[in-house]
XYZ file of C-alpha atoms in Angstrom:
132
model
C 69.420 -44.217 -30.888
C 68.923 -47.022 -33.388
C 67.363 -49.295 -30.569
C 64.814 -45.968 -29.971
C 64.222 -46.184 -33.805
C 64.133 -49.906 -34.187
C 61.588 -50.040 -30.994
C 59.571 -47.150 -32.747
C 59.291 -49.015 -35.637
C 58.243 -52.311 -34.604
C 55.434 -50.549 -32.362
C 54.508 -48.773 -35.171
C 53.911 -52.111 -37.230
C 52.246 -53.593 -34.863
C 49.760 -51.092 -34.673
C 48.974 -50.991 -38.174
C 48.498 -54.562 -38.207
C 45.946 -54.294 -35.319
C 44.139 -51.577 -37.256
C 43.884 -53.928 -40.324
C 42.194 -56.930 -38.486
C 39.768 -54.363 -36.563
C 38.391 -53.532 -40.122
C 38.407 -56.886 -41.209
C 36.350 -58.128 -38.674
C 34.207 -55.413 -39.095
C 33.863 -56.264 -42.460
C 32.350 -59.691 -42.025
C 30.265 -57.834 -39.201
C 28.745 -55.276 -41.827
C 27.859 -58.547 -43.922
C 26.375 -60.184 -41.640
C 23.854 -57.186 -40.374
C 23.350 -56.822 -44.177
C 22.126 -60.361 -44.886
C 20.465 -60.452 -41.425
C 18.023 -57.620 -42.443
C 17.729 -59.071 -45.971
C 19.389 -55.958 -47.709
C 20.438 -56.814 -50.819
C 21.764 -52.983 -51.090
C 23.660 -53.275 -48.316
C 25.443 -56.155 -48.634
C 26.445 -55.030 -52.455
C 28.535 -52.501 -50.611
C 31.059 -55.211 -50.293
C 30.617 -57.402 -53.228
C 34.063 -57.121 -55.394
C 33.826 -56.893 -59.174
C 32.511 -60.062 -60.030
C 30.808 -62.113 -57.117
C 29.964 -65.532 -57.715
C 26.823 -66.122 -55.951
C 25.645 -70.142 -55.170
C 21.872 -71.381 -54.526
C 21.587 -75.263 -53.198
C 24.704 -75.821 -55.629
C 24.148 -73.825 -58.430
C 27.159 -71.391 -59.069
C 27.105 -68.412 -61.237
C 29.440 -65.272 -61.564
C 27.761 -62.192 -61.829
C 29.020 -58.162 -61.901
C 28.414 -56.493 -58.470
C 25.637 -54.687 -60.272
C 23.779 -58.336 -61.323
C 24.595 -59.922 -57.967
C 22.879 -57.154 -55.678
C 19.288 -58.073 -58.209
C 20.277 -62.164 -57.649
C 20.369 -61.007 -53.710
C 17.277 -59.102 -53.441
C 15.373 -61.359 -55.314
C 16.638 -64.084 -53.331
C 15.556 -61.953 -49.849
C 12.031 -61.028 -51.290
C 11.598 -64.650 -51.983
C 13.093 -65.789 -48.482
C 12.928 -62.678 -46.097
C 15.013 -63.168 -43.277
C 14.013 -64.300 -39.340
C 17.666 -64.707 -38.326
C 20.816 -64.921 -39.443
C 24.326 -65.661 -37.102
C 27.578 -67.024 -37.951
C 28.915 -70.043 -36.219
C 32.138 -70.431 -37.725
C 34.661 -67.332 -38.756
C 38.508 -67.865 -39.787
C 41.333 -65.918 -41.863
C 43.536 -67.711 -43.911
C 47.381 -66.543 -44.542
C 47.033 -64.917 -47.205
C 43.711 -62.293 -45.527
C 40.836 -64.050 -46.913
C 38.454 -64.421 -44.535
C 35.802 -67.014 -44.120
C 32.297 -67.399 -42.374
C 29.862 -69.633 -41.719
C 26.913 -69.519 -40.544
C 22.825 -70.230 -40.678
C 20.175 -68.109 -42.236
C 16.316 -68.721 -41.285
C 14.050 -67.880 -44.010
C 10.812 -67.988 -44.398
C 10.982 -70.782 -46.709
C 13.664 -72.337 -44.694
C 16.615 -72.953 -43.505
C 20.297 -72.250 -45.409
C 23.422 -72.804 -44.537
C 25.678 -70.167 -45.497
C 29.156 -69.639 -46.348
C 30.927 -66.447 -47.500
C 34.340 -65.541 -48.583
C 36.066 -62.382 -48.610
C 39.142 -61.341 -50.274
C 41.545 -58.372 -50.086
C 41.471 -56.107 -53.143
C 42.998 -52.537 -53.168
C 43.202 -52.389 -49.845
C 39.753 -53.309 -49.051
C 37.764 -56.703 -47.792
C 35.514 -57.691 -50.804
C 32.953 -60.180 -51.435
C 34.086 -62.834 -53.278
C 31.340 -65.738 -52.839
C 28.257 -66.513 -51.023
C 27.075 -69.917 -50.855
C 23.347 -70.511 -49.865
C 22.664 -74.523 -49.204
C 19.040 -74.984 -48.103
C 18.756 -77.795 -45.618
């Protein structure tokens, strides 16, 4: 009976843990689509309390509330042709990474974002535009 349990149990786990990394990845997915369409309301959805937001190397912190204005003026300025990720990773301790390359129509930026686990949920942490 305690092998049925143990069994159970590990199944159990294992399923849960699935279910987490699903959502995850759908996370960065949601982002993405977001920035791809240039929604700055969209892509607050995930930003945490503070977000520090980072244009060609300048880094500020701003409240979720500041950082969705930062965004949209950033999109109205540089609407959006394409954006994909080439690179995606999680780290040990759930943050999750990605990489990638937004076309604008003033250019090109490389693009990294960082999410981070907080109450349970993925949350923006930092996006970092790099024009190149």
């Amino acid at each position: 009976m305690k092998r049925i349990l143990l069994q159970f149990c590990a199944i159990l786990w294992f399923a849960l843990l699935a279910v987490g990394v699903q959502a995850q990845g759908e996370s960065l997915g949601a982002v993405k689509g977001a920035i791809r369409n240039g929604s700055a309301r969209e892509l607050s959805q995930f930003f945490g309390p503070t977000v520090e937001l980072a244009f060609d190397g300048d880094k500020q912190s701003y409240s979720a509330t500041q950082a969705e204005f930062v965004m949209k003026d950033f999109f109205a300025k540089n609407s959006p042709a394409s954006f994909e990720y080439d690179h995606q990773k999680t780290s040990t301790e759930s943050i999750q990474y990605a990489a990638g390359k937004y076309i604008g129509k003033t250019g090109s930026y490389q693009v990294f974002v960082q999410m981070k686990p907080v109450g349970g949920a993925l949350v923006i942490d930092s996006i970092n535009f790099t024009k190149e």
